[in-house]
Amino acid sequence: MSVTEMFNYIQGFLSADQDVREDIRKVVQTLEQTAREILTVLQSVHQPSGFKEIPSKCAKARELFCTVRTQICNLKTKFPAEQYYRFHEHWRFVLQRLVFLAAFVVYLENETLVIREEVAKILGIEVVREKGFHLDVEDYLAGVLIMASELSRLAVNSVTAGDYTRPLRISNFINELDSGFRLLNLKNDPLRKRYDGLKYDVKKIEEVVYDLSIRGLAKEGETVGDK
């Protein structure tokens, strides 16, 4: 093969690669749009009247996840399954956002932490790497940490809405989450930076609970909750 032929071959390879990446980007853009729509639906729970609408908002979000599953199915067709990590950078951010949204929906529904397998089911993807398009552990953890920030905001807005028991429950949940992350030896720099943010979320929620406590509202909230 001559030098010219070799470089023509390389150019053909690069052009094919760029075509694949462009097809992936187009599908990822649709995923990002759907993620924004789900976030818009869920943001209303932060409004004073939003807590009463949590069941309906979660149901609407789950309907939109049907669109997500369709879009991910389309994404799977754009590249060979064994080259997942070659193109992972294109959908990593939106996938983490979708994990956050799925985790937030599950928390709003039953105040528990969604497991990785359930998130994968909601998104219509695999857990096991060998099966193709899957939910990477680090993407799952990143999404959970984004949810923690959203819960710290929810704790503040709960007080504004007159719900004094919710911040206490959020505080217990976030503290358990923090304890869980402390068991991990995080070597992924972006993930570790996100985890550092969890410490501020814990502190912010503790301040909310402390403020309720010194105002006597925490005990009042517990009494109302018991009733």
Short mmCIF file of C-alpha atoms in Angstrom, two decimals, residues 11-97:
data_model
loop_
_atom_site.label_atom_id
_atom_site.label_comp_id
_atom_site.label_asym_id
_atom_site.label_seq_id
_atom_site.Cartn_x
_atom_site.Cartn_y
_atom_site.Cartn_z
CA GLN A 11 -9.59 9.26 5.95
CA GLY A 12 -12.32 6.79 5.11
CA PHE A 13 -12.13 5.38 8.64
CA LEU A 14 -12.25 8.85 10.20
CA SER A 15 -15.21 9.88 8.04
CA ALA A 16 -17.15 6.75 9.00
CA ASP A 17 -16.37 7.38 12.68
CA GLN A 18 -17.57 10.98 12.43
CA ASP A 19 -20.79 9.83 10.77
CA VAL A 20 -21.46 7.45 13.65
CA ARG A 21 -20.75 10.17 16.22
CA GLU A 22 -23.04 12.60 14.43
CA ASP A 23 -25.87 10.04 14.42
CA ILE A 24 -25.30 9.46 18.13
CA ARG A 25 -25.33 13.20 18.87
CA LYS A 26 -28.68 13.62 17.14
CA VAL A 27 -30.30 10.92 19.27
CA VAL A 28 -28.64 12.24 22.44
CA GLN A 29 -30.15 15.65 21.72
CA THR A 30 -33.62 14.11 21.75
CA LEU A 31 -32.79 12.40 25.05
CA GLU A 32 -31.64 15.71 26.51
CA GLN A 33 -34.90 17.32 25.46
CA THR A 34 -36.97 14.60 27.11
CA ALA A 35 -34.83 14.87 30.25
CA ARG A 36 -35.58 18.60 30.37
CA GLU A 37 -39.29 17.87 30.03
CA ILE A 38 -39.17 15.39 32.93
CA LEU A 39 -37.24 17.89 35.05
CA THR A 40 -39.80 20.60 34.28
CA VAL A 41 -42.58 18.30 35.47
CA LEU A 42 -40.76 17.43 38.70
CA GLN A 43 -39.65 20.98 39.49
CA SER A 44 -43.23 21.89 40.34
CA VAL A 45 -42.98 19.84 43.56
CA HIS A 46 -40.84 22.66 44.95
CA GLN A 47 -43.79 25.04 44.81
CA PRO A 48 -45.89 25.57 47.98
CA SER A 49 -48.80 23.67 46.45
CA GLY A 50 -46.56 21.11 44.76
CA PHE A 51 -46.49 18.55 47.55
CA LYS A 52 -50.14 17.72 46.98
CA GLU A 53 -49.36 17.09 43.33
CA ILE A 54 -46.46 14.67 43.89
CA PRO A 55 -48.39 11.52 42.85
CA SER A 56 -49.66 13.07 39.60
CA LYS A 57 -46.27 14.60 38.76
CA CYS A 58 -44.50 11.28 39.32
CA ALA A 59 -47.05 9.53 37.11
CA LYS A 60 -46.46 12.11 34.37
CA ALA A 61 -42.69 11.67 34.69
CA ARG A 62 -43.03 7.90 34.35
CA GLU A 63 -45.02 8.42 31.15
CA LEU A 64 -42.16 10.48 29.76
CA PHE A 65 -39.71 7.71 30.66
CA CYS A 66 -41.54 5.63 28.05
CA THR A 67 -40.24 8.14 25.50
CA VAL A 68 -36.76 7.81 27.01
CA ARG A 69 -36.83 4.03 26.52
CA THR A 70 -37.81 4.47 22.86
CA GLN A 71 -35.03 6.99 22.31
CA ILE A 72 -32.44 4.76 23.97
CA CYS A 73 -33.55 1.86 21.78
CA ASN A 74 -32.85 4.12 18.80
CA LEU A 75 -29.46 5.06 20.26
CA LYS A 76 -28.49 1.39 20.57
CA THR A 77 -28.78 0.99 16.80
CA LYS A 78 -26.23 3.71 16.06
CA PHE A 79 -23.07 1.85 17.11
CA PRO A 80 -21.79 -1.70 17.69
CA ALA A 81 -22.71 -2.93 21.18
CA GLU A 82 -19.11 -3.89 21.99
CA GLN A 83 -18.00 -0.27 21.41
CA TYR A 84 -20.09 1.18 24.25
CA TYR A 85 -17.18 2.86 26.01
CA ARG A 86 -15.74 4.21 22.79
CA PHE A 87 -18.75 6.49 22.44
CA HIS A 88 -19.78 6.67 26.11
CA GLU A 89 -18.71 10.31 26.43
CA HIS A 90 -21.56 11.37 24.14
CA TRP A 91 -24.38 10.17 26.41
CA ARG A 92 -22.67 10.02 29.81
CA PHE A 93 -23.98 13.37 31.03
CA VAL A 94 -27.58 12.86 29.90
CA LEU A 95 -27.58 9.31 31.28
CA GLN A 96 -26.50 10.61 34.68
CA ARG A 97 -29.28 13.20 34.51
#
